[in-house]
């Protein structure tokens, strides 16, 4: 039996930036399955069209780069007009690579901050007057790097820390207008581009899973169910929160080798 009632999101419309692959596509598919009208956006128009087809009938696939405010705004206007406003907006577009700070150029650092942090501002800011208020729910996809300094991730740590603070400020400023703003911090999720970059070999995957308290990678579906929760009335008094959907990974390394008799 499903944990959610069938059609729990019916009558709601959702826009998912970065929803053409990975965790965000998982969120889009789950929301559509639960009755929402869904639009995804990504940089590549072919990928956007393919994602919409995979999500199913009525889903929209649009292309824009979240670094470009005007392009993002144009896509949001188009989707809001097709759906009659927006109830759910998810900012999930992200870029990352592994490199020590001395291996990152100013442009490399700026690129990741631009996609992750400025992109989240652009998506949320551009959607504000298109939101169905009260009742709209915004979710930023962040990461544990926001709170735990991680070597080879200076750019992602800085960008994700910015996202955490941005969403808290928006929760304060937009709460009085009936808009909730939360974040989800996924741990290592199986089959994502992010994990392909951060744990590229079977050995790296096994080593990383052994450090997670729940001893496994998560599934995109598990992150999607957290996102659905934050958009339902079950979370109607929750705003400014960052939900760790990470198997406890953010708590630290829980490998057996750390148990000293
Ligand atoms: C050092 C690198 C690099 C690397 C790129 N750059 N890869 N520097 N080491 N491995 C530098 C480039 O040299 C360039 O700087 C600058 O970054 C911009 O690169 P471009 O390729 O021109 O940019 P763009 O095409 O916009 O690509 C953005 C990108 C790319 C972030 C670099 O990796 C990308 O498109 N990623 C999107 C998909 C992705 O990363 N998904 C994973 C997200 S997972 P110079 O100075 O040479 O011009 C994720 C999980 C988060 O974010 C969990 C942890 C936070």
PDB file of C-alpha atoms and ligand atoms in Angstrom:
ATOM      1  CA  UNK A   1       0.000   0.000   0.000  1.00  0.00           C
ATOM      2  CA  UNK A   2       1.225   3.495  -0.837  1.00  0.00           C
ATOM      3  CA  UNK A   3       2.165   5.696   2.127  1.00  0.00           C
ATOM      4  CA  UNK A   4       0.203   8.546   0.520  1.00  0.00           C
ATOM      5  CA  UNK A   5      -3.436   8.551  -0.518  1.00  0.00           C
ATOM      6  CA  UNK A   6      -3.994   8.338  -4.217  1.00  0.00           C
ATOM      7  CA  UNK A   7      -4.267  11.811  -5.767  1.00  0.00           C
ATOM      8  CA  UNK A   8      -3.098  13.566  -2.604  1.00  0.00           C
ATOM      9  CA  UNK A   9      -1.617  16.249  -4.902  1.00  0.00           C
ATOM     10  CA  UNK A  10      -4.525  16.490  -7.285  1.00  0.00           C
ATOM     11  CA  UNK A  11      -5.379  20.075  -8.214  1.00  0.00           C
ATOM     12  CA  UNK A  12      -1.804  21.169  -7.415  1.00  0.00           C
ATOM     13  CA  UNK A  13       0.711  22.299 -10.009  1.00  0.00           C
ATOM     14  CA  UNK A  14       4.437  21.781  -9.631  1.00  0.00           C
ATOM     15  CA  UNK A  15       7.480  23.292 -11.348  1.00  0.00           C
ATOM     16  CA  UNK A  16      10.749  21.469 -10.844  1.00  0.00           C
ATOM     17  CA  UNK A  17      13.955  23.190 -11.951  1.00  0.00           C
ATOM     18  CA  UNK A  18      16.574  20.568 -12.708  1.00  0.00           C
ATOM     19  CA  UNK A  19      13.756  18.037 -13.002  1.00  0.00           C
ATOM     20  CA  UNK A  20      15.071  16.463 -16.181  1.00  0.00           C
ATOM     21  CA  UNK A  21      17.233  13.902 -14.379  1.00  0.00           C
ATOM     22  CA  UNK A  22      18.214  12.290 -11.103  1.00  0.00           C
ATOM     23  CA  UNK A  23      16.603  13.112  -7.794  1.00  0.00           C
ATOM     24  CA  UNK A  24      14.576  15.957  -9.276  1.00  0.00           C
ATOM     25  CA  UNK A  25      13.118  13.783 -12.015  1.00  0.00           C
ATOM     26  CA  UNK A  26      12.231  11.290  -9.285  1.00  0.00           C
ATOM     27  CA  UNK A  27      10.361  14.064  -7.455  1.00  0.00           C
ATOM     28  CA  UNK A  28       8.567  15.075 -10.651  1.00  0.00           C
ATOM     29  CA  UNK A  29       7.455  11.522 -11.407  1.00  0.00           C
ATOM     30  CA  UNK A  30       6.239  10.932  -7.869  1.00  0.00           C
ATOM     31  CA  UNK A  31       4.285  14.192  -7.774  1.00  0.00           C
ATOM     32  CA  UNK A  32       2.658  13.384 -11.118  1.00  0.00           C
ATOM     33  CA  UNK A  33       1.813   9.886  -9.883  1.00  0.00           C
ATOM     34  CA  UNK A  34       0.083  11.469  -6.870  1.00  0.00           C
ATOM     35  CA  UNK A  35      -2.044  13.699  -9.090  1.00  0.00           C
ATOM     36  CA  UNK A  36      -0.091  16.948  -9.552  1.00  0.00           C
ATOM     37  CA  UNK A  37       0.310  18.668 -12.903  1.00  0.00           C
ATOM     38  CA  UNK A  38       4.049  18.767 -13.375  1.00  0.00           C
ATOM     39  CA  UNK A  39       6.522  20.805 -15.403  1.00  0.00           C
ATOM     40  CA  UNK A  40      10.250  20.170 -15.453  1.00  0.00           C
ATOM     41  CA  UNK A  41      12.985  22.458 -16.702  1.00  0.00           C
ATOM     42  CA  UNK A  42      16.599  21.833 -17.578  1.00  0.00           C
ATOM     43  CA  UNK A  43      19.299  23.270 -19.782  1.00  0.00           C
ATOM     44  CA  UNK A  44      18.961  20.722 -22.564  1.00  0.00           C
ATOM     45  CA  UNK A  45      15.692  20.928 -24.558  1.00  0.00           C
ATOM     46  CA  UNK A  46      15.906  17.297 -25.742  1.00  0.00           C
ATOM     47  CA  UNK A  47      16.401  16.045 -22.198  1.00  0.00           C
ATOM     48  CA  UNK A  48      13.487  18.229 -21.047  1.00  0.00           C
ATOM     49  CA  UNK A  49      11.196  16.769 -23.700  1.00  0.00           C
ATOM     50  CA  UNK A  50      12.312  13.215 -22.889  1.00  0.00           C
ATOM     51  CA  UNK A  51      11.750  13.779 -19.160  1.00  0.00           C
ATOM     52  CA  UNK A  52       8.249  15.133 -19.766  1.00  0.00           C
ATOM     53  CA  UNK A  53       7.438  12.077 -21.895  1.00  0.00           C
ATOM     54  CA  UNK A  54       8.761   9.799 -19.140  1.00  0.00           C
ATOM     55  CA  UNK A  55       6.690  11.581 -16.480  1.00  0.00           C
ATOM     56  CA  UNK A  56       3.552  11.038 -18.524  1.00  0.00           C
ATOM     57  CA  UNK A  57       0.620  12.671 -20.182  1.00  0.00           C
ATOM     58  CA  UNK A  58       0.165  16.362 -19.493  1.00  0.00           C
ATOM     59  CA  UNK A  59       3.674  16.905 -18.130  1.00  0.00           C
ATOM     60  CA  UNK A  60       5.543  19.871 -19.585  1.00  0.00           C
ATOM     61  CA  UNK A  61       9.251  19.929 -20.412  1.00  0.00           C
ATOM     62  CA  UNK A  62      10.877  23.323 -20.837  1.00  0.00           C
ATOM     63  CA  UNK A  63      14.432  24.453 -21.269  1.00  0.00           C
ATOM     64  CA  UNK A  64      16.202  27.283 -19.496  1.00  0.00           C
ATOM     65  CA  UNK A  65      19.423  27.881 -17.634  1.00  0.00           C
ATOM     66  CA  UNK A  66      18.640  28.887 -14.052  1.00  0.00           C
ATOM     67  CA  UNK A  67      21.667  31.219 -14.189  1.00  0.00           C
ATOM     68  CA  UNK A  68      19.640  33.371 -16.576  1.00  0.00           C
ATOM     69  CA  UNK A  69      16.872  35.158 -14.641  1.00  0.00           C
ATOM     70  CA  UNK A  70      14.946  36.355 -17.691  1.00  0.00           C
ATOM     71  CA  UNK A  71      14.939  32.937 -19.357  1.00  0.00           C
ATOM     72  CA  UNK A  72      13.857  31.314 -16.090  1.00  0.00           C
ATOM     73  CA  UNK A  73      11.124  33.879 -15.627  1.00  0.00           C
ATOM     74  CA  UNK A  74       9.831  33.313 -19.180  1.00  0.00           C
ATOM     75  CA  UNK A  75       9.558  29.559 -18.594  1.00  0.00           C
ATOM     76  CA  UNK A  76       7.843  30.061 -15.228  1.00  0.00           C
ATOM     77  CA  UNK A  77       5.320  32.465 -16.804  1.00  0.00           C
ATOM     78  CA  UNK A  78       4.601  29.959 -19.555  1.00  0.00           C
ATOM     79  CA  UNK A  79       4.089  27.090 -17.088  1.00  0.00           C
ATOM     80  CA  UNK A  80       2.024  29.172 -14.649  1.00  0.00           C
ATOM     81  CA  UNK A  81      -0.196  30.287 -17.482  1.00  0.00           C
ATOM     82  CA  UNK A  82      -0.711  26.676 -18.664  1.00  0.00           C
ATOM     83  CA  UNK A  83      -1.437  25.442 -15.136  1.00  0.00           C
ATOM     84  CA  UNK A  84      -3.324  28.427 -13.690  1.00  0.00           C
ATOM     85  CA  UNK A  85      -0.589  29.447 -11.259  1.00  0.00           C
ATOM     86  CA  UNK A  86       1.949  27.431  -9.305  1.00  0.00           C
ATOM     87  CA  UNK A  87       1.462  25.610  -6.014  1.00  0.00           C
ATOM     88  CA  UNK A  88       4.813  23.854  -5.722  1.00  0.00           C
ATOM     89  CA  UNK A  89       8.207  25.129  -6.901  1.00  0.00           C
ATOM     90  CA  UNK A  90      11.342  23.067  -6.475  1.00  0.00           C
ATOM     91  CA  UNK A  91      14.811  24.442  -7.076  1.00  0.00           C
ATOM     92  CA  UNK A  92      16.987  21.440  -7.788  1.00  0.00           C
ATOM     93  CA  UNK A  93      19.364  22.419 -10.576  1.00  0.00           C
ATOM     94  CA  UNK A  94      22.952  21.875  -9.429  1.00  0.00           C
ATOM     95  CA  UNK A  95      26.461  21.583 -10.785  1.00  0.00           C
ATOM     96  CA  UNK A  96      29.430  19.986  -9.127  1.00  0.00           C
ATOM     97  CA  UNK A  97      32.853  18.463  -9.634  1.00  0.00           C
ATOM     98  CA  UNK A  98      35.570  17.236  -7.335  1.00  0.00           C
ATOM     99  CA  UNK A  99      38.575  19.531  -7.130  1.00  0.00           C
ATOM    100  CA  UNK A 100      40.817  21.064  -4.489  1.00  0.00           C
ATOM    101  CA  UNK A 101      40.492  24.841  -4.154  1.00  0.00           C
ATOM    102  CA  UNK A 102      43.816  25.370  -5.917  1.00  0.00           C
ATOM    103  CA  UNK A 103      42.436  23.372  -8.857  1.00  0.00           C
ATOM    104  CA  UNK A 104      39.373  25.582  -9.235  1.00  0.00           C
ATOM    105  CA  UNK A 105      39.558  28.742 -11.340  1.00  0.00           C
ATOM    106  CA  UNK A 106      37.537  31.816 -10.450  1.00  0.00           C
ATOM    107  CA  UNK A 107      35.193  30.862 -13.265  1.00  0.00           C
ATOM    108  CA  UNK A 108      34.839  27.302 -11.971  1.00  0.00           C
ATOM    109  CA  UNK A 109      33.916  28.559  -8.488  1.00  0.00           C
ATOM    110  CA  UNK A 110      31.537  31.143  -9.897  1.00  0.00           C
ATOM    111  CA  UNK A 111      29.896  28.576 -12.168  1.00  0.00           C
ATOM    112  CA  UNK A 112      28.835  26.308  -9.307  1.00  0.00           C
ATOM    113  CA  UNK A 113      27.709  29.207  -7.108  1.00  0.00           C
ATOM    114  CA  UNK A 114      25.818  30.603 -10.075  1.00  0.00           C
ATOM    115  CA  UNK A 115      23.946  27.389 -10.834  1.00  0.00           C
ATOM    116  CA  UNK A 116      23.210  26.342  -7.249  1.00  0.00           C
ATOM    117  CA  UNK A 117      22.814  29.534  -5.226  1.00  0.00           C
ATOM    118  CA  UNK A 118      21.989  32.245  -7.748  1.00  0.00           C
ATOM    119  CA  UNK A 119      19.868  29.698  -9.595  1.00  0.00           C
ATOM    120  CA  UNK A 120      17.811  29.055  -6.465  1.00  0.00           C
ATOM    121  CA  UNK A 121      17.300  32.782  -5.955  1.00  0.00           C
ATOM    122  CA  UNK A 122      16.291  33.162  -9.599  1.00  0.00           C
ATOM    123  CA  UNK A 123      13.811  30.280  -9.552  1.00  0.00           C
ATOM    124  CA  UNK A 124      12.149  31.348  -6.303  1.00  0.00           C
ATOM    125  CA  UNK A 125      12.219  35.087  -7.005  1.00  0.00           C
ATOM    126  CA  UNK A 126      10.889  34.641 -10.536  1.00  0.00           C
ATOM    127  CA  UNK A 127       8.066  32.422  -9.318  1.00  0.00           C
ATOM    128  CA  UNK A 128       6.898  34.603  -6.421  1.00  0.00           C
ATOM    129  CA  UNK A 129       4.102  36.540  -8.129  1.00  0.00           C
ATOM    130  CA  UNK A 130       2.987  33.408  -9.991  1.00  0.00           C
ATOM    131  CA  UNK A 131       2.390  31.406  -6.810  1.00  0.00           C
ATOM    132  CA  UNK A 132      -1.094  30.475  -5.701  1.00  0.00           C
ATOM    133  CA  UNK A 133      -1.150  32.053  -2.274  1.00  0.00           C
ATOM    134  CA  UNK A 134      -1.843  31.120   0.441  1.00  0.00           C
ATOM    135  CA  UNK A 135      -0.743  27.527   0.303  1.00  0.00           C
ATOM    136  CA  UNK A 136       2.259  27.523  -2.023  1.00  0.00           C
ATOM    137  CA  UNK A 137       5.211  25.379  -1.050  1.00  0.00           C
ATOM    138  CA  UNK A 138       8.796  25.996  -2.180  1.00  0.00           C
ATOM    139  CA  UNK A 139      11.618  23.500  -1.719  1.00  0.00           C
ATOM    140  CA  UNK A 140      15.340  23.994  -2.330  1.00  0.00           C
ATOM    141  CA  UNK A 141      17.499  20.921  -2.785  1.00  0.00           C
ATOM    142  CA  UNK A 142      20.590  21.503  -0.686  1.00  0.00           C
ATOM    143  CA  UNK A 143      23.321  19.160   0.589  1.00  0.00           C
ATOM    144  CA  UNK A 144      25.219  18.282   3.712  1.00  0.00           C
ATOM    145  CA  UNK A 145      28.211  20.204   2.344  1.00  0.00           C
ATOM    146  CA  UNK A 146      26.275  23.288   3.475  1.00  0.00           C
ATOM    147  CA  UNK A 147      27.026  22.499   7.101  1.00  0.00           C
ATOM    148  CA  UNK A 148      29.993  20.120   7.009  1.00  0.00           C
ATOM    149  CA  UNK A 149      33.160  21.469   5.438  1.00  0.00           C
ATOM    150  CA  UNK A 150      34.227  18.942   2.815  1.00  0.00           C
ATOM    151  CA  UNK A 151      37.581  18.867   1.065  1.00  0.00           C
ATOM    152  CA  UNK A 152      37.458  19.074  -2.765  1.00  0.00           C
ATOM    153  CA  UNK A 153      34.083  20.795  -2.433  1.00  0.00           C
ATOM    154  CA  UNK A 154      34.884  24.451  -1.620  1.00  0.00           C
ATOM    155  CA  UNK A 155      32.549  25.652  -4.383  1.00  0.00           C
ATOM    156  CA  UNK A 156      29.646  23.321  -3.516  1.00  0.00           C
ATOM    157  CA  UNK A 157      30.034  23.921   0.240  1.00  0.00           C
ATOM    158  CA  UNK A 158      29.862  27.690  -0.255  1.00  0.00           C
ATOM    159  CA  UNK A 159      26.924  27.474  -2.668  1.00  0.00           C
ATOM    160  CA  UNK A 160      24.862  25.082  -0.574  1.00  0.00           C
ATOM    161  CA  UNK A 161      25.520  27.063   2.645  1.00  0.00           C
ATOM    162  CA  UNK A 162      24.162  30.089   0.822  1.00  0.00           C
ATOM    163  CA  UNK A 163      21.065  28.165  -0.190  1.00  0.00           C
ATOM    164  CA  UNK A 164      20.379  27.172   3.428  1.00  0.00           C
ATOM    165  CA  UNK A 165      20.437  30.784   4.572  1.00  0.00           C
ATOM    166  CA  UNK A 166      18.530  32.046   1.539  1.00  0.00           C
ATOM    167  CA  UNK A 167      15.646  29.678   2.132  1.00  0.00           C
ATOM    168  CA  UNK A 168      15.435  30.672   5.792  1.00  0.00           C
ATOM    169  CA  UNK A 169      15.189  34.349   4.912  1.00  0.00           C
ATOM    170  CA  UNK A 170      12.550  33.647   2.277  1.00  0.00           C
ATOM    171  CA  UNK A 171      10.602  31.594   4.828  1.00  0.00           C
ATOM    172  CA  UNK A 172      10.555  34.652   7.096  1.00  0.00           C
ATOM    173  CA  UNK A 173       9.673  37.157   4.401  1.00  0.00           C
ATOM    174  CA  UNK A 174       7.132  35.073   2.490  1.00  0.00           C
ATOM    175  CA  UNK A 175       5.504  33.206   5.408  1.00  0.00           C
ATOM    176  CA  UNK A 176       3.109  36.099   6.108  1.00  0.00           C
ATOM    177  CA  UNK A 177       1.893  35.740   2.504  1.00  0.00           C
ATOM    178  CA  UNK A 178       1.103  32.043   2.867  1.00  0.00           C
ATOM    179  CA  UNK A 179       4.236  30.701   1.206  1.00  0.00           C
ATOM    180  CA  UNK A 180       6.261  28.010   2.956  1.00  0.00           C
ATOM    181  CA  UNK A 181       9.926  27.622   2.034  1.00  0.00           C
ATOM    182  CA  UNK A 182      11.868  24.530   3.059  1.00  0.00           C
ATOM    183  CA  UNK A 183      14.904  22.554   1.997  1.00  0.00           C
ATOM    184  CA  UNK A 184      15.764  18.913   1.567  1.00  0.00           C
ATOM    185  CA  UNK A 185      19.303  17.706   2.070  1.00  0.00           C
ATOM    186  CA  UNK A 186      19.658  14.349   0.349  1.00  0.00           C
ATOM    187  CA  UNK A 187      22.450  11.998   1.313  1.00  0.00           C
ATOM    188  CA  UNK A 188      24.097   9.658  -1.178  1.00  0.00           C
ATOM    189  CA  UNK A 189      21.337   8.653  -3.598  1.00  0.00           C
ATOM    190  CA  UNK A 190      21.745   5.683  -5.912  1.00  0.00           C
ATOM    191  CA  UNK A 191      21.985   6.255  -9.653  1.00  0.00           C
ATOM    192  CA  UNK A 192      22.457  10.031  -9.635  1.00  0.00           C
ATOM    193  CA  UNK A 193      24.962  12.096 -11.590  1.00  0.00           C
ATOM    194  CA  UNK A 194      26.102  13.646  -8.323  1.00  0.00           C
ATOM    195  CA  UNK A 195      27.067  10.276  -6.878  1.00  0.00           C
ATOM    196  CA  UNK A 196      28.680   9.240 -10.160  1.00  0.00           C
ATOM    197  CA  UNK A 197      30.966  12.232  -9.643  1.00  0.00           C
ATOM    198  CA  UNK A 198      31.512  11.851  -5.901  1.00  0.00           C
ATOM    199  CA  UNK A 199      31.753   8.015  -5.782  1.00  0.00           C
ATOM    200  CA  UNK A 200      32.664   6.906  -9.312  1.00  0.00           C
ATOM    201  CA  UNK A 201      33.712   3.256  -8.645  1.00  0.00           C
ATOM    202  CA  UNK A 202      32.011   0.234  -6.993  1.00  0.00           C
ATOM    203  CA  UNK A 203      34.694   0.377  -4.332  1.00  0.00           C
ATOM    204  CA  UNK A 204      33.948   4.053  -3.612  1.00  0.00           C
ATOM    205  CA  UNK A 205      30.216   3.301  -3.406  1.00  0.00           C
ATOM    206  CA  UNK A 206      30.762   0.432  -0.929  1.00  0.00           C
ATOM    207  CA  UNK A 207      33.130   2.510   1.166  1.00  0.00           C
ATOM    208  CA  UNK A 208      30.699   5.395   1.264  1.00  0.00           C
ATOM    209  CA  UNK A 209      27.668   3.228   2.074  1.00  0.00           C
ATOM    210  CA  UNK A 210      29.607   1.686   4.989  1.00  0.00           C
ATOM    211  CA  UNK A 211      29.870   5.157   6.541  1.00  0.00           C
ATOM    212  CA  UNK A 212      26.101   5.815   6.457  1.00  0.00           C
ATOM    213  CA  UNK A 213      24.200   4.941   9.663  1.00  0.00           C
ATOM    214  CA  UNK A 214      21.499   3.174   7.626  1.00  0.00           C
ATOM    215  CA  UNK A 215      24.285   1.368   5.699  1.00  0.00           C
ATOM    216  CA  UNK A 216      23.015   1.990   2.185  1.00  0.00           C
ATOM    217  CA  UNK A 217      22.510   4.621  -0.469  1.00  0.00           C
ATOM    218  CA  UNK A 218      19.067   6.160  -0.650  1.00  0.00           C
ATOM    219  CA  UNK A 219      16.639   5.984  -3.548  1.00  0.00           C
ATOM    220  CA  UNK A 220      15.317   8.971  -5.483  1.00  0.00           C
ATOM    221  CA  UNK A 221      11.848   7.791  -4.470  1.00  0.00           C
ATOM    222  CA  UNK A 222      12.724   8.334  -0.799  1.00  0.00           C
ATOM    223  CA  UNK A 223      13.737  11.942  -1.435  1.00  0.00           C
ATOM    224  CA  UNK A 224      10.579  12.385  -3.515  1.00  0.00           C
ATOM    225  CA  UNK A 225       8.416  11.215  -0.630  1.00  0.00           C
ATOM    226  CA  UNK A 226      10.075  13.798   1.635  1.00  0.00           C
ATOM    227  CA  UNK A 227       9.268  16.470  -0.951  1.00  0.00           C
ATOM    228  CA  UNK A 228       5.649  15.334  -1.158  1.00  0.00           C
ATOM    229  CA  UNK A 229       5.395  15.478   2.639  1.00  0.00           C
ATOM    230  CA  UNK A 230       6.620  19.083   2.682  1.00  0.00           C
ATOM    231  CA  UNK A 231       3.946  20.037   0.129  1.00  0.00           C
ATOM    232  CA  UNK A 232       0.994  18.443   1.892  1.00  0.00           C
ATOM    233  CA  UNK A 233      -1.116  19.699   4.767  1.00  0.00           C
ATOM    234  CA  UNK A 234       0.823  17.307   6.999  1.00  0.00           C
ATOM    235  CA  UNK A 235       3.568  19.971   6.848  1.00  0.00           C
ATOM    236  CA  UNK A 236       1.271  22.999   7.008  1.00  0.00           C
ATOM    237  CA  UNK A 237       3.110  24.485  10.020  1.00  0.00           C
ATOM    238  CA  UNK A 238       6.595  23.727   8.739  1.00  0.00           C
ATOM    239  CA  UNK A 239       8.656  26.441   7.095  1.00  0.00           C
ATOM    240  CA  UNK A 240      12.327  27.384   7.100  1.00  0.00           C
ATOM    241  CA  UNK A 241      13.268  23.772   7.828  1.00  0.00           C
ATOM    242  CA  UNK A 242      15.917  21.673   6.146  1.00  0.00           C
ATOM    243  CA  UNK A 243      14.905  18.039   6.130  1.00  0.00           C
ATOM    244  CA  UNK A 244      17.846  15.634   6.009  1.00  0.00           C
ATOM    245  CA  UNK A 245      16.828  12.683   3.865  1.00  0.00           C
ATOM    246  CA  UNK A 246      20.201  11.027   4.120  1.00  0.00           C
ATOM    247  CA  UNK A 247      20.107   7.824   6.132  1.00  0.00           C
ATOM    248  CA  UNK A 248      21.879   9.744   8.890  1.00  0.00           C
ATOM    249  CA  UNK A 249      24.911  10.397   6.663  1.00  0.00           C
ATOM    250  CA  UNK A 250      25.096  14.041   7.733  1.00  0.00           C
ATOM    251  CA  UNK A 251      25.747  13.033  11.336  1.00  0.00           C
ATOM    252  CA  UNK A 252      29.213  11.869  10.419  1.00  0.00           C
ATOM    253  CA  UNK A 253      31.124   8.693   9.655  1.00  0.00           C
ATOM    254  CA  UNK A 254      29.477   5.744  11.421  1.00  0.00           C
ATOM    255  CA  UNK A 255      31.726   3.015   9.980  1.00  0.00           C
ATOM    256  CA  UNK A 256      32.343  -0.045  12.156  1.00  0.00           C
ATOM    257  CA  UNK A 257      36.024   0.878  12.225  1.00  0.00           C
ATOM    258  CA  UNK A 258      35.103   3.797  14.472  1.00  0.00           C
ATOM    259  CA  UNK A 259      33.843   1.406  17.175  1.00  0.00           C
ATOM    260  CA  UNK A 260      36.795   0.981  19.455  1.00  0.00           C
ATOM    261  CA  UNK A 261      36.449  -1.727  22.110  1.00  0.00           C
TER     262      UNK A 261
HETATM  263  C1  LIG B   1      38.150  21.978 -12.024  1.00  0.00           C
HETATM  264  C2  LIG B   1      36.424  22.446 -13.463  1.00  0.00           C
HETATM  265  C3  LIG B   1      36.045  21.078 -13.512  1.00  0.00           C
HETATM  266  C4  LIG B   1      36.827  20.148 -12.734  1.00  0.00           C
HETATM  267  C5  LIG B   1      34.693  22.200 -14.785  1.00  0.00           C
HETATM  268  N1  LIG B   1      35.561  23.089 -14.274  1.00  0.00           N
HETATM  269  N2  LIG B   1      34.966  20.962 -14.331  1.00  0.00           N
HETATM  270  N3  LIG B   1      37.457  22.894 -12.736  1.00  0.00           N
HETATM  271  N4  LIG B   1      37.858  20.653 -12.006  1.00  0.00           N
HETATM  272  N5  LIG B   1      36.549  18.859 -12.727  1.00  0.00           N
HETATM  273  C6  LIG B   1      35.626  24.514 -14.573  1.00  0.00           C
HETATM  274  C7  LIG B   1      35.942  24.754 -16.026  1.00  0.00           C
HETATM  275  O1  LIG B   1      37.315  24.577 -16.298  1.00  0.00           O
HETATM  276  C8  LIG B   1      35.500  26.204 -16.207  1.00  0.00           C
HETATM  277  O2  LIG B   1      36.451  27.108 -15.707  1.00  0.00           O
HETATM  278  C9  LIG B   1      34.305  26.289 -15.280  1.00  0.00           C
HETATM  279  O3  LIG B   1      34.394  25.165 -14.368  1.00  0.00           O
HETATM  280  C10 LIG B   1      33.008  26.205 -16.028  1.00  0.00           C
HETATM  281  O4  LIG B   1      33.008  25.012 -16.783  1.00  0.00           O
HETATM  282  P1  LIG B   1      32.080  24.847 -18.083  1.00  0.00           P
HETATM  283  O5  LIG B   1      32.199  23.441 -18.516  1.00  0.00           O
HETATM  284  O6  LIG B   1      32.371  25.917 -19.043  1.00  0.00           O
HETATM  285  O7  LIG B   1      30.664  25.181 -17.474  1.00  0.00           O
HETATM  286  P2  LIG B   1      29.270  24.555 -17.747  1.00  0.00           P
HETATM  287  O8  LIG B   1      29.187  23.961 -19.108  1.00  0.00           O
HETATM  288  O9  LIG B   1      28.288  25.572 -17.385  1.00  0.00           O
HETATM  289  O10 LIG B   1      29.235  23.320 -16.732  1.00  0.00           O
HETATM  290  C11 LIG B   1      28.987  23.507 -15.372  1.00  0.00           C
HETATM  291  C12 LIG B   1      29.672  22.423 -14.553  1.00  0.00           C
HETATM  292  C13 LIG B   1      29.383  21.035 -15.129  1.00  0.00           C
HETATM  293  C14 LIG B   1      29.186  22.525 -13.116  1.00  0.00           C
HETATM  294  C15 LIG B   1      31.168  22.660 -14.606  1.00  0.00           C
HETATM  295  O11 LIG B   1      30.030  20.062 -14.345  1.00  0.00           O
HETATM  296  C16 LIG B   1      27.923  20.775 -15.218  1.00  0.00           C
HETATM  297  O12 LIG B   1      27.262  21.209 -16.136  1.00  0.00           O
HETATM  298  N6  LIG B   1      27.339  20.054 -14.294  1.00  0.00           N
HETATM  299  C17 LIG B   1      25.884  19.850 -14.291  1.00  0.00           C
HETATM  300  C18 LIG B   1      25.558  18.515 -13.876  1.00  0.00           C
HETATM  301  C19 LIG B   1      26.105  18.203 -12.513  1.00  0.00           C
HETATM  302  O13 LIG B   1      27.180  18.623 -12.112  1.00  0.00           O
HETATM  303  N7  LIG B   1      25.369  17.419 -11.798  1.00  0.00           N
HETATM  304  C20 LIG B   1      25.821  16.996 -10.532  1.00  0.00           C
HETATM  305  C21 LIG B   1      25.149  17.790  -9.576  1.00  0.00           C
HETATM  306  S1  LIG B   1      25.204  16.878  -8.160  1.00  0.00           S
HETATM  307  P3  LIG B   1      37.533  27.838 -16.688  1.00  0.00           P
HETATM  308  O14 LIG B   1      38.299  28.742 -15.779  1.00  0.00           O
HETATM  309  O15 LIG B   1      38.377  26.756 -17.272  1.00  0.00           O
HETATM  310  O16 LIG B   1      36.725  28.592 -17.707  1.00  0.00           O
HETATM  311  C22 LIG B   1      25.303  17.888  -6.978  1.00  0.00           C
HETATM  312  C23 LIG B   1      25.201  17.152  -5.734  1.00  0.00           C
HETATM  313  C24 LIG B   1      25.526  18.045  -4.683  1.00  0.00           C
HETATM  314  O17 LIG B   1      25.432  19.042  -7.117  1.00  0.00           O
HETATM  315  C25 LIG B   1      26.126  17.291  -3.595  1.00  0.00           C
HETATM  316  C26 LIG B   1      27.296  17.964  -3.175  1.00  0.00           C
HETATM  317  C27 LIG B   1      27.160  19.398  -3.036  1.00  0.00           C
END
